Tab-separated table of C-alpha atoms and ligand atoms in Angstrom:
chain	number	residue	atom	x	y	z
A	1169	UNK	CA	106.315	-172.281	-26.947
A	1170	UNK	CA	109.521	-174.629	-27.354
A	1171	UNK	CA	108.400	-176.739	-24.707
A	1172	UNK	CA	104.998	-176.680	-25.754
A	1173	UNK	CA	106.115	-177.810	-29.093
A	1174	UNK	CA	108.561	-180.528	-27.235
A	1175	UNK	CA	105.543	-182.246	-25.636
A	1176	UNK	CA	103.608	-182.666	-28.557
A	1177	UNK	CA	106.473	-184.051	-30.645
A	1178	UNK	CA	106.931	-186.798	-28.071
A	1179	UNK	CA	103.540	-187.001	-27.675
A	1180	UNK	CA	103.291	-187.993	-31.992
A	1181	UNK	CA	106.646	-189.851	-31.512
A	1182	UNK	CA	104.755	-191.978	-28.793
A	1183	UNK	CA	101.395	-192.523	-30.558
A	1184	UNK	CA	103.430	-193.611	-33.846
A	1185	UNK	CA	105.601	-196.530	-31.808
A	1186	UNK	CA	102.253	-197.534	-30.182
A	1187	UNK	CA	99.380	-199.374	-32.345
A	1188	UNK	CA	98.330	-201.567	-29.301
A	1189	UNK	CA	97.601	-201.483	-25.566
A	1190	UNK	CA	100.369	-203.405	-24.840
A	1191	UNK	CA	102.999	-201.681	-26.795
A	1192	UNK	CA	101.426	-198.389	-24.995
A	1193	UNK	CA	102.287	-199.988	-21.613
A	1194	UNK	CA	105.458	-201.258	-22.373
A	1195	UNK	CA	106.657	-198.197	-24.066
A	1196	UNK	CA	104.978	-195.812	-20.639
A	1197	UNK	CA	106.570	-198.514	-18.310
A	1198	UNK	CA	110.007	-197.950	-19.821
A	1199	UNK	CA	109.670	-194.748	-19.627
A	1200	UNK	CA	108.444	-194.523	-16.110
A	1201	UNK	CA	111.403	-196.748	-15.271
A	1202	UNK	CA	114.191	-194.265	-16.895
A	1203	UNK	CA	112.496	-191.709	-14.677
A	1204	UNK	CA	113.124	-193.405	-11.441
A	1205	UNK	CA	110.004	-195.216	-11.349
A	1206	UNK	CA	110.477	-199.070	-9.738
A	1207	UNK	CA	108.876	-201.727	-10.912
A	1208	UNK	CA	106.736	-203.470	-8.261
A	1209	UNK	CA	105.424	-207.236	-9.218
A	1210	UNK	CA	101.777	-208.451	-8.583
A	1211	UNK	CA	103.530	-211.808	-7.690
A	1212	UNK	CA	105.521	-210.707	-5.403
A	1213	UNK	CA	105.149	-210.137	-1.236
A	1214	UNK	CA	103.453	-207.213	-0.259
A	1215	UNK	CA	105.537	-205.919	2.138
A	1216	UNK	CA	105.167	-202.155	3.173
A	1217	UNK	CA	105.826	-199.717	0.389
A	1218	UNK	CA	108.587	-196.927	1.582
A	1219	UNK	CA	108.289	-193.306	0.489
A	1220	UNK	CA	109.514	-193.177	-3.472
A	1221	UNK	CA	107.942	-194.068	-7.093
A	1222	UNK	CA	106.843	-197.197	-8.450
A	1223	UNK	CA	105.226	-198.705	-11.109
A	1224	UNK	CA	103.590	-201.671	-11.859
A	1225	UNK	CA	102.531	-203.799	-15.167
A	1226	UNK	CA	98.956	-205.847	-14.889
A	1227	UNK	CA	98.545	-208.146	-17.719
A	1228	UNK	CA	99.958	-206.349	-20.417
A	1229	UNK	CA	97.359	-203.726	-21.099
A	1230	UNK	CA	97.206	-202.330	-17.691
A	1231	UNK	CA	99.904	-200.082	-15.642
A	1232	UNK	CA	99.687	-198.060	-12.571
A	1233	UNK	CA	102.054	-195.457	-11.484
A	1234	UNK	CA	102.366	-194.635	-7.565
A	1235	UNK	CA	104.347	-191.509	-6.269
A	1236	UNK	CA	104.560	-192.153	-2.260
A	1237	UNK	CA	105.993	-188.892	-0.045
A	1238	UNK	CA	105.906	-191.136	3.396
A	1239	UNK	CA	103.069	-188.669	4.354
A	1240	UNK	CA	100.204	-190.935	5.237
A	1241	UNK	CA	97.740	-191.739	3.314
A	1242	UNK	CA	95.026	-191.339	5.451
A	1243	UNK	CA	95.891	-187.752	5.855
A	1244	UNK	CA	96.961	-186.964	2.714
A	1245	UNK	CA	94.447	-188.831	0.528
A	1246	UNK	CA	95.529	-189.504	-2.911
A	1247	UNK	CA	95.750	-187.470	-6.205
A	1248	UNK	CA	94.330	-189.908	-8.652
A	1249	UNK	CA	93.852	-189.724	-12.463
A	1250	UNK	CA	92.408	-192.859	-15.069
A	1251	UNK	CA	92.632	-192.959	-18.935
A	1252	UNK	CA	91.932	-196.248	-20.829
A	1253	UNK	CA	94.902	-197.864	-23.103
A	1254	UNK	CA	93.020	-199.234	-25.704
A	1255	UNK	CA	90.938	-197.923	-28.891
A	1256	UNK	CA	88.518	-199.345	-31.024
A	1257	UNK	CA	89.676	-201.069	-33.999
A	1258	UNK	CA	89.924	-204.369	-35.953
A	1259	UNK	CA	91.297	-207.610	-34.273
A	1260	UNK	CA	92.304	-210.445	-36.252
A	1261	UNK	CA	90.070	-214.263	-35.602
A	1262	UNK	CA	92.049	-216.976	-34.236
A	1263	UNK	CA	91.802	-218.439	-37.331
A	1264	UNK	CA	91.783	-216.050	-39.817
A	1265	UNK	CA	93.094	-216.962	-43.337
A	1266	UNK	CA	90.845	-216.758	-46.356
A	1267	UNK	CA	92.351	-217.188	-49.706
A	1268	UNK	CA	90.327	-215.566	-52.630
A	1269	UNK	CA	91.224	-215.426	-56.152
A	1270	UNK	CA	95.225	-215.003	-55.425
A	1271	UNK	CA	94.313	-213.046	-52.263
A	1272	UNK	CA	95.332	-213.786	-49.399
A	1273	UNK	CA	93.274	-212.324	-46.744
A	1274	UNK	CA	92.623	-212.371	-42.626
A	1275	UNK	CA	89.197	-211.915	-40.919
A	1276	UNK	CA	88.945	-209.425	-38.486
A	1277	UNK	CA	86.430	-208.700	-35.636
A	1278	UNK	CA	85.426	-204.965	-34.519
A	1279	UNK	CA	86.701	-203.910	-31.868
A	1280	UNK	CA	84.355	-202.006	-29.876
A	1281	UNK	CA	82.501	-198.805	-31.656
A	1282	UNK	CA	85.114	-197.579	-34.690
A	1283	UNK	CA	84.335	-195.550	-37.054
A	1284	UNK	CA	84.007	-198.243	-40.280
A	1285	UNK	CA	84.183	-196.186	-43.312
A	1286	UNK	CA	87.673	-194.342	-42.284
A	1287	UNK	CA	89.559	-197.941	-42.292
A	1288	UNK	CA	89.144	-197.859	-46.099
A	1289	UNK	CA	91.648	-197.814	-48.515
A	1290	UNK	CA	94.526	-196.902	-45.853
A	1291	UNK	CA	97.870	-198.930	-45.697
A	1292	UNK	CA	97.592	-201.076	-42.898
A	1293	UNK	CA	100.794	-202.528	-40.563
A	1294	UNK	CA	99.819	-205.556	-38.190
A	1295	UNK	CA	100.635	-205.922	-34.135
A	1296	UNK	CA	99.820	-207.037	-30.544
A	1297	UNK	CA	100.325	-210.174	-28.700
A	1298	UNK	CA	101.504	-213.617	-29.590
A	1299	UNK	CA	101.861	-216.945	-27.621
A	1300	UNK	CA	103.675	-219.592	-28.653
A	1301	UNK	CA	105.945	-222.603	-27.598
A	1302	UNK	CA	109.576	-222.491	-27.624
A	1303	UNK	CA	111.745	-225.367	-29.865
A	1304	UNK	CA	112.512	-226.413	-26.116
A	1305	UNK	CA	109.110	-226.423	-24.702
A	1306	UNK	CA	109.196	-223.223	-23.147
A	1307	UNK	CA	105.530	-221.662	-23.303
A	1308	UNK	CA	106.072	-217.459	-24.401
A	1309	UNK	CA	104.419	-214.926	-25.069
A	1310	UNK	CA	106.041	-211.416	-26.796
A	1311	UNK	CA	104.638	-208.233	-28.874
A	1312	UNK	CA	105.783	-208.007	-32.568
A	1313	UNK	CA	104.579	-204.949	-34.823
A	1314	UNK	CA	105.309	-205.453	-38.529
A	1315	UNK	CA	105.220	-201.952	-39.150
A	1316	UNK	CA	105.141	-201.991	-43.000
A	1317	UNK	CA	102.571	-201.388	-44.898
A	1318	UNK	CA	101.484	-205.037	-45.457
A	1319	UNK	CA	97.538	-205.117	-45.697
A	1320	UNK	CA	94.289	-202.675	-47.331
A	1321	UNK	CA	90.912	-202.863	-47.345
A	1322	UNK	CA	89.725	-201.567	-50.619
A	1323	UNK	CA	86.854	-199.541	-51.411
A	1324	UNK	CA	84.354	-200.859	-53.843
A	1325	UNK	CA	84.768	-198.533	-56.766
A	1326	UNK	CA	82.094	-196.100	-57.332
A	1327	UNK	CA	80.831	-197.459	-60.974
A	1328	UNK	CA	79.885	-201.152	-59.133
A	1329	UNK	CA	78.432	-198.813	-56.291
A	1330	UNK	CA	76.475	-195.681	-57.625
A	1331	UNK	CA	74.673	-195.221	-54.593
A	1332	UNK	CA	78.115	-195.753	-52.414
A	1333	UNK	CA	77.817	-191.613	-51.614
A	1334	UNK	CA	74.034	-191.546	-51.188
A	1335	UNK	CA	73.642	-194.459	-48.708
A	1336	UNK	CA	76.803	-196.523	-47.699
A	1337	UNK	CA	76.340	-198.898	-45.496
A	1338	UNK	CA	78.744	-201.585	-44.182
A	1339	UNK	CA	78.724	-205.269	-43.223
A	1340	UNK	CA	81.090	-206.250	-40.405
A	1341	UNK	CA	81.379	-209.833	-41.563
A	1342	UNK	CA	81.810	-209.507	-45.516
A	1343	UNK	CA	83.347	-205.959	-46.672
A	1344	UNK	CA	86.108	-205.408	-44.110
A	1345	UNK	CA	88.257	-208.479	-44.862
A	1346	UNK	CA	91.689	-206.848	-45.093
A	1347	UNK	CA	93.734	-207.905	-48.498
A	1348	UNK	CA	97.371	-209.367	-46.619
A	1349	UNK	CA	99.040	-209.586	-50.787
A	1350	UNK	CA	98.622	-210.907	-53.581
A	1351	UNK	CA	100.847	-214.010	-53.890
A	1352	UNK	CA	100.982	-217.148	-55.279
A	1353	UNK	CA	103.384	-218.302	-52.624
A	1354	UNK	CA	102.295	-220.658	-49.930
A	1355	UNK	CA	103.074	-218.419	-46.937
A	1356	UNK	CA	101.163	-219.764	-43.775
A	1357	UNK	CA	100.430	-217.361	-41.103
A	1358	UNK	CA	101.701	-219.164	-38.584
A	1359	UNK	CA	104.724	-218.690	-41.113
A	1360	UNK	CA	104.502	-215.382	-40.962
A	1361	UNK	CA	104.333	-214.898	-37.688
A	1362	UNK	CA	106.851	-217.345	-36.251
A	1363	UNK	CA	109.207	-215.205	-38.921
A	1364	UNK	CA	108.086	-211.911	-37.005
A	1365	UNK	CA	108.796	-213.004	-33.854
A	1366	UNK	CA	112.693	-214.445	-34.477
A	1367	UNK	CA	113.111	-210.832	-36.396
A	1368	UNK	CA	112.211	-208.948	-33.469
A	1369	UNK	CA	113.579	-211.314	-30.636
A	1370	UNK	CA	116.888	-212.419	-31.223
A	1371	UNK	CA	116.538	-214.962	-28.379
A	1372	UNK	CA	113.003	-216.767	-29.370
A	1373	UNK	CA	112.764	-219.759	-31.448
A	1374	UNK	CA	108.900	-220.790	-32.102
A	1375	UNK	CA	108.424	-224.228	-32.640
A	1376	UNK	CA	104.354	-223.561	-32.471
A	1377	UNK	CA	102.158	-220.556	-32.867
A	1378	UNK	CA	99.414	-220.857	-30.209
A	1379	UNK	CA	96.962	-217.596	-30.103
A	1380	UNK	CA	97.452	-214.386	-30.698
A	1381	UNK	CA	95.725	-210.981	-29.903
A	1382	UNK	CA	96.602	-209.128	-33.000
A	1383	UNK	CA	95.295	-205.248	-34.275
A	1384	UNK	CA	95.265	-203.621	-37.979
A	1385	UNK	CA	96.451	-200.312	-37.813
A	1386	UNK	CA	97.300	-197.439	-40.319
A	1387	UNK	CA	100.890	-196.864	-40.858
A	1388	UNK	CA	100.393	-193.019	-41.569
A	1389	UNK	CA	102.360	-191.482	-39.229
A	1390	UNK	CA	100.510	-189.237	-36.504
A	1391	UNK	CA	101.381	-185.749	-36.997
A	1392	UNK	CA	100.757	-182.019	-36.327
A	1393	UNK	CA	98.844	-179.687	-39.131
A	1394	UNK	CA	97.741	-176.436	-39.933
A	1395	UNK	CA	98.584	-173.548	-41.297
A	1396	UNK	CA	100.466	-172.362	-37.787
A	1397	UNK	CA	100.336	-176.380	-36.896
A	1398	UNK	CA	97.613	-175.762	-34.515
A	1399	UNK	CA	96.344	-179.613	-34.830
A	1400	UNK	CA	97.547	-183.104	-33.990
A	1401	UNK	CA	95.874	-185.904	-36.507
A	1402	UNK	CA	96.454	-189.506	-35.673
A	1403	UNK	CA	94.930	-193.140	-34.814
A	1404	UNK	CA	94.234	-193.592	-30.885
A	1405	UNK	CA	94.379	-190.211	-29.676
A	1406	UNK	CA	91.114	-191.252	-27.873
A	1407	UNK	CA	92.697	-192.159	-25.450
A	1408	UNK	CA	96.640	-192.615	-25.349
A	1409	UNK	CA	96.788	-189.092	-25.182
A	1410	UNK	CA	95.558	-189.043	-22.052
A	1411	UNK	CA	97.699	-191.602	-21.191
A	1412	UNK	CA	101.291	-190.131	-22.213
A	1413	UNK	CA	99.917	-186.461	-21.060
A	1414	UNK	CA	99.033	-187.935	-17.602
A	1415	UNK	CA	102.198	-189.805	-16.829
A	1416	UNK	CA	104.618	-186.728	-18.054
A	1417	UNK	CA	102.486	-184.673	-15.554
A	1418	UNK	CA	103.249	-187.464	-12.856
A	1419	UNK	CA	107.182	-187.665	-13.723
A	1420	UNK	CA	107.627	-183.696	-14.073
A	1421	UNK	CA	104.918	-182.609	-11.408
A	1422	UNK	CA	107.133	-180.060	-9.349
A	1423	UNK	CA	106.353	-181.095	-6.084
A	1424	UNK	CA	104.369	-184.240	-6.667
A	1425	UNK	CA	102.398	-185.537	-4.014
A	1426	UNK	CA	100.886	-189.170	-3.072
A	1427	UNK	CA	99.116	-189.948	-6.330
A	1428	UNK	CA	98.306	-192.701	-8.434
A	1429	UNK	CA	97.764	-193.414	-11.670
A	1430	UNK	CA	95.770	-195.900	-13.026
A	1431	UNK	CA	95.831	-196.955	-16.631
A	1432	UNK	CA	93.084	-199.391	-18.059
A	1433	UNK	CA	92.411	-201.484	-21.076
A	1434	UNK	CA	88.966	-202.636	-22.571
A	1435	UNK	CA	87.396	-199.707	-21.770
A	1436	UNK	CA	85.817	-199.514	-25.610
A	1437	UNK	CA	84.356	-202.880	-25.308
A	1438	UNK	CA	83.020	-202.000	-21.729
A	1439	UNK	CA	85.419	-202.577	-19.081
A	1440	UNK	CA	84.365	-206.312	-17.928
A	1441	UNK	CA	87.903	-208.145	-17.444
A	1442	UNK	CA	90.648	-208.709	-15.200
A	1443	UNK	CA	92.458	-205.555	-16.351
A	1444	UNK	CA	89.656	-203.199	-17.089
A	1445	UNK	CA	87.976	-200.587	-14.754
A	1446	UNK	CA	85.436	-203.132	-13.451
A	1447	UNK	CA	88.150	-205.789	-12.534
A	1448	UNK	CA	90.039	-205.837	-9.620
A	1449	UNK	CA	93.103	-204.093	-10.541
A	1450	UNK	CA	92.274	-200.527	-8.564
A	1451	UNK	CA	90.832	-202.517	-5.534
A	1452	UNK	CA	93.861	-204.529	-5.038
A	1453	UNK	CA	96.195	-201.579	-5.711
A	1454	UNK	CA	95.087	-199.453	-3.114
A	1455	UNK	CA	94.357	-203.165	-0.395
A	1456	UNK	CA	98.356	-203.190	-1.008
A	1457	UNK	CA	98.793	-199.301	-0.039
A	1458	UNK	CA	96.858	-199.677	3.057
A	1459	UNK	CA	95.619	-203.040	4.110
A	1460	UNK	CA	93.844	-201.442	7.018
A	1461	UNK	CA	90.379	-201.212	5.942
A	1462	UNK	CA	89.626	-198.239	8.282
A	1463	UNK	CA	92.873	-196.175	7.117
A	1464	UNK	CA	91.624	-197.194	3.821
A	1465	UNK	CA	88.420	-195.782	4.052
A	1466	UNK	CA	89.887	-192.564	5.920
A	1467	UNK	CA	92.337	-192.036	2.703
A	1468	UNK	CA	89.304	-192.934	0.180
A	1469	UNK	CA	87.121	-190.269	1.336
A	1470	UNK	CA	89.875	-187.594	0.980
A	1471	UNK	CA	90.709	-188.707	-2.275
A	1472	UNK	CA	89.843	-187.676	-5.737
A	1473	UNK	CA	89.629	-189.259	-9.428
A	1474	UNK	CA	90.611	-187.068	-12.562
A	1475	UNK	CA	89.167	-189.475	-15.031
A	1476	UNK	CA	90.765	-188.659	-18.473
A	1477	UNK	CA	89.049	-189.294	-21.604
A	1478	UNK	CA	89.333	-187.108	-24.801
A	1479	UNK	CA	85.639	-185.078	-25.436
A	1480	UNK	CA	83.855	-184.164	-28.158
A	1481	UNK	CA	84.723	-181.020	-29.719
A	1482	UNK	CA	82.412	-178.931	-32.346
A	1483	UNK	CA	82.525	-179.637	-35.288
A	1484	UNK	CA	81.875	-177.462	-37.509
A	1485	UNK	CA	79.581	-179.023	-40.417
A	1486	UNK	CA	77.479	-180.372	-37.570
A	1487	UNK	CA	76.656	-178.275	-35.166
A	1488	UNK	CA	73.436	-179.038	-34.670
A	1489	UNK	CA	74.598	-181.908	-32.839
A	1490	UNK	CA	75.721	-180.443	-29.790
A	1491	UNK	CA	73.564	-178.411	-27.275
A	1492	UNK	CA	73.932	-174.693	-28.416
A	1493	UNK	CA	74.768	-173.659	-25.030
A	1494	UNK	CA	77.821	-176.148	-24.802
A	1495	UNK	CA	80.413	-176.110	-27.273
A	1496	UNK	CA	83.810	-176.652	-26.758
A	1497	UNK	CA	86.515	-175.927	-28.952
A	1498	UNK	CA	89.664	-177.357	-30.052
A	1499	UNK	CA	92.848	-175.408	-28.522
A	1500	UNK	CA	90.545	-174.082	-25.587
A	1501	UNK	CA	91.574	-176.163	-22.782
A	1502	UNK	CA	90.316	-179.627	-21.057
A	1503	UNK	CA	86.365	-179.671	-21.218
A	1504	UNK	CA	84.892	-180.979	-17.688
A	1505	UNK	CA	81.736	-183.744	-18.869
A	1506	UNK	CA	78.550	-183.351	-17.323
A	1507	UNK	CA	75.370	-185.921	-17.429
A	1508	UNK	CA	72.379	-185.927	-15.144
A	1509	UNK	CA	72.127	-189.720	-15.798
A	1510	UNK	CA	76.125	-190.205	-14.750
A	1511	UNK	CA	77.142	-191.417	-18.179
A	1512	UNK	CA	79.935	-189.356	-16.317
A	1513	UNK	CA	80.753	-189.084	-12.716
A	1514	UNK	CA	81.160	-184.982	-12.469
A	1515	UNK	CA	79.230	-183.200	-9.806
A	1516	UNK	CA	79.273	-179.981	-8.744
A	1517	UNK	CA	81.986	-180.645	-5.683
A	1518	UNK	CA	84.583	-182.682	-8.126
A	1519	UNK	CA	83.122	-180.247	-11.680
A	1520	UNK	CA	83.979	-177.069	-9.476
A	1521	UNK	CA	86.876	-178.423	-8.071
A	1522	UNK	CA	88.323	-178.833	-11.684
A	1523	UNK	CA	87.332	-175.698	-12.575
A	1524	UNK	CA	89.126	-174.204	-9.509
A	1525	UNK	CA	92.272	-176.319	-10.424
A	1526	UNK	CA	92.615	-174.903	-14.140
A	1527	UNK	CA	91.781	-171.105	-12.400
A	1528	UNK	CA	94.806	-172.445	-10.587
A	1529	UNK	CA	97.006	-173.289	-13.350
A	1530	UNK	CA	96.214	-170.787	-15.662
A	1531	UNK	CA	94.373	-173.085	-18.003
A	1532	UNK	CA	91.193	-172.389	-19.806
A	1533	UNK	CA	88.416	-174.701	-18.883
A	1534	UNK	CA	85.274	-175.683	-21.299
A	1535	UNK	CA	82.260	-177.703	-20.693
A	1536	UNK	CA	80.091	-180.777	-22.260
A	1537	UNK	CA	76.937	-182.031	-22.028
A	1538	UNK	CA	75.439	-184.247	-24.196
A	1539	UNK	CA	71.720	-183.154	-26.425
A	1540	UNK	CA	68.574	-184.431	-24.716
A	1541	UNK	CA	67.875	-186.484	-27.890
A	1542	UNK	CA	71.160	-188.305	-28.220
A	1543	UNK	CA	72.716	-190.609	-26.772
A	1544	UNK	CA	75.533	-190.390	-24.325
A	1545	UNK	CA	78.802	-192.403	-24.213
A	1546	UNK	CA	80.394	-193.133	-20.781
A	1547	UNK	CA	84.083	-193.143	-19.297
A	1548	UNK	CA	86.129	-195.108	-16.798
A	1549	UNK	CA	84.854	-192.718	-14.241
A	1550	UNK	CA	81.231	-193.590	-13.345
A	1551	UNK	CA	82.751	-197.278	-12.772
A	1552	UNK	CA	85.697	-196.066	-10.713
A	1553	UNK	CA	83.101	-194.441	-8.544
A	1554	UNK	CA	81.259	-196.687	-8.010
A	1555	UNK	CA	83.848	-199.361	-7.382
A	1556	UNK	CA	85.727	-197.473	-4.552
A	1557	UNK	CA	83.269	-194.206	-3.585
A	1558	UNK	CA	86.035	-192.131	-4.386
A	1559	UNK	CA	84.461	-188.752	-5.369
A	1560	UNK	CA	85.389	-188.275	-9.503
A	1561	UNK	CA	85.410	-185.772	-12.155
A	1562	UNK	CA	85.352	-186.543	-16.017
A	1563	UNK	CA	87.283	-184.624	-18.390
A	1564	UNK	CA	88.823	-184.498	-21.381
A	1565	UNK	CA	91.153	-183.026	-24.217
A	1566	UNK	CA	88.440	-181.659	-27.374
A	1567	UNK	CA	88.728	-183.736	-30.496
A	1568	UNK	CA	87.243	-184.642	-33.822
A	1569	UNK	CA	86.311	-187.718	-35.507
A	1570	UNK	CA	86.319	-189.982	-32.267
A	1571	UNK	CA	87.211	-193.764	-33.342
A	1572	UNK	CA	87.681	-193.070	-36.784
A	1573	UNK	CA	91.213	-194.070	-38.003
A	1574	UNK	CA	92.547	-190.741	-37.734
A	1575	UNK	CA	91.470	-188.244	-35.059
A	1576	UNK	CA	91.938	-185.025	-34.770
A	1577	UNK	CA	93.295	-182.728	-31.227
A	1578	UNK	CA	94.664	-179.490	-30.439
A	1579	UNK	CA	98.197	-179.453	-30.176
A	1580	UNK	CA	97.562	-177.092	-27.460
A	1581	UNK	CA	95.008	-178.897	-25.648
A	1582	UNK	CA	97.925	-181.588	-24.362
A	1583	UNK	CA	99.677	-178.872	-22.819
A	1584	UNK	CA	96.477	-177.448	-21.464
A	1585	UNK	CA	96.046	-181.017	-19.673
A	1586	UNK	CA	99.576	-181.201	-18.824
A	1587	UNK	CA	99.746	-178.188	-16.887
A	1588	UNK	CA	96.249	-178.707	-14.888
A	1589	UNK	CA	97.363	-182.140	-13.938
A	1590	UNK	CA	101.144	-181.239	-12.337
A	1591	UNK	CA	98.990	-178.593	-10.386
A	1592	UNK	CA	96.624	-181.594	-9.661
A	1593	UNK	CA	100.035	-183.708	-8.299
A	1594	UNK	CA	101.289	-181.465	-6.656
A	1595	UNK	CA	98.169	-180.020	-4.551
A	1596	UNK	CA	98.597	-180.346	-0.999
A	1597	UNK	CA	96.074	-181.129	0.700
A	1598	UNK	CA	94.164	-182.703	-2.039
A	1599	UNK	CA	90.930	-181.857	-0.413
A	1600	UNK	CA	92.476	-177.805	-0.214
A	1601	UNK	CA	90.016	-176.787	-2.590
A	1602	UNK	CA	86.754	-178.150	-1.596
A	1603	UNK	CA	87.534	-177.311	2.573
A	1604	UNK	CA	87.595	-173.844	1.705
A	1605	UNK	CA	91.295	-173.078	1.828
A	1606	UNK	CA	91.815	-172.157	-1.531
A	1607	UNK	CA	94.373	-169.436	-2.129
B	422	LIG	CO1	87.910	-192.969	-24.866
């Protein structure tokens, strides 16, 4: 129970230091490094990788992790697993001051589908990327996160809105314009940021701001509820809980096998760039562990994809949403995705062999499929699939409120996940299971 209780605090501890992509990676990269993990450069020659563990960095939102045993590959296959870094959100324009009647205020786009009405009325902290140039001409880029409460978007009140509980409805452009303060002072943002960045590195000395990919988020810290503190509540549990829970299982898999693991960003706004699931970042990862294309193909087909990506779990006041007959539950275990249409890459080989892994590990399994008369989202696994042929499964921790501002987990769910994917590390052969020689 201590442990279980040890993973979730680190899990909260993580979330809360992490309001972007990029401060996910860096903060998963650091950590893969104190574990023994080597950082491996795209830039750099591709000689042949010896037996250990590596990690490697693409473009800031992206990071794999590699555990080689010296086995080959192309009789081993590999044990991979995908989540996507990023969640949906609000993203500051390039240019994005408005000043209002004493308000200063920034624009912000949507980023991909979040839930509107929950960024109300929240204290909101600022952070992401920044490029500038250097008082010496030195072009840099860096990550900055304000932290503090600096920004809210407030609600209309409810006597200029009577029908705000009736019917609310909410224009992207014109009601979401976060308030930065209420000053007189004549503060640029380029001001404000070029003081952000010298505060956080000592070193840098911006002599121009140049772009910036910056991301609202609510300061509230993430944290676990309930009367027996059953629950984990937080922003971007969909999905950097897949994230952290998948590389603790790579680092403290007992006997961890050749695996990789393949973190993505931009898979809310549909995965089209150079480090989402339909750019080249997988294809060139596994060129570099075999550049045989033969070998390559031999190790593909006896490979499989655990593609993590937090489900949908009942909710109560809305159960007519779901199909009766599939309903998972929070604290009941990783739910395996199903969709005739492959919205989600499970069939019954990789479905059952999940199922057979959690009878493995002890873990409880549930299942998903979406209603007939709604819609169905999609994953990182359909596109994996079909990128490489490499025979995937979707899953997924249960939640609430997916893309709202504050989600809601299972605190035991992580450990659920945790435990089913060191068994997955660890299997040897990874195609044990589906050959029949299952003990
Ligand atoms: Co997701």
């Amino acid at each position: 129970m201590k442990k279980n209780k040890n993973i979730s605090d680190s899990l909260l501890d993580f979330l809360g230091r992490c309001p972007t992509p990029y401060h996910a990676v860096e903060y998963l990269a650091g950590f893969l490094r104190e574990n023994g993990f080597q950082p491996l450069k795209e830039s750099e020659s591709r000689g042949k990788l010896n037996p250990g563990n590596y990690f490697i960095v693409h473009q800031d939102g992206g990071l794999a992790a590699l555990s080689l045993t010296g086995t080959p590959l192309e009789e081993s296959g590999l044990r991979l697993a995908g989540a996507h870094t990023d969640s949906p959100g609000l993203k500051v324009k390039p240019f994005p001051v408005r000043r209002k009647n004493n308000c200063l205020q920034l624009g912000v786009e949507v980023y991909g589908g979040a839930l509107l009405g929950s960024w109300f009325d929240r204290d909101l902290s600022l952070a992401g990327r920044v490029s500038w140039i250097e008082k010496n001409n030195i072009f840099k880029t860096g990550l900055i996160n304000f932290q503090n409460p600096l920004a809210v978007i407030p609600s209309l009140a409810i006597h200029l809105d009577r029908d705000a509980n009736a019917k609310k409805s909410i224009n992207k452009q014109k009601d979401l314009v976060p308030m930065l303060l209420l000053s007189e002072q004549d503060d640029s943002f380029e001001e404000i940021l070029t003081l952000q960045i010298k505060k956080e590195n000592k070193t840098a000395d911006p002599r121009q701001i140049l772009a910036h990919d910056l991301f609202f988020y609510d300061v509230q810290k993430p944290a676990r509820i309930g009367l027996h503190e059953d629950f984990l509540t937080g922003a971007r549990l969909d999905n950097l809980l897949s994230c952290f829970t998948l590389v603790q299982s790579l680092i403290h898999a007992p006997d961890v096998q050749n695996s990789l693991l393949i973190l993505y960003d931009h898979e809310e706004v549909g995965s089209v760039s150079a480090n989402g699931a339909r750019g080249p970042f997988l294809r060139m990862l596994l060129k570099r562990l075999l550049p045989d294309s033969d070998r390559r193909q031999q190790m593909l087909s006896r490979s499989l994809l655990i593609s993590v990506d937090n489900a949908h779990g009942v909710h109560p006041n809305f159960i007519d949403k779901y199909d009766p007959e599939h309903l998972p539950t929070l604290n009941n275990g990783p739910v395996i995705k199903w969709n005739a249409n492959q919205r989600y890459a499970t069939d019954s080989v990789t479905g059952g062999f999940f199922r057979a892994l959690c009878g493995r590990a002890g873990v409880p399994v549930q299942d998903f499929v979406m209603r007939n008369d709604m819609a169905c989202g999609s994953t990182i696994g359909p596109l994996t699939a079909a990128e490489t042929g490499i025979k995937t499964v979707d899953i997924g921790v249960p939640s609430l409120a997916m893309h709202s501002i504050r989600e809601t987990a299972g605190s035991k769910d992580c450990v659920f996940l945790l435990q089913v994917m060191q068994e997955f590390f660890s299997l040897l052969p990874v195609d044990a299971l589906w050959k029949g020689h299952c003990q």
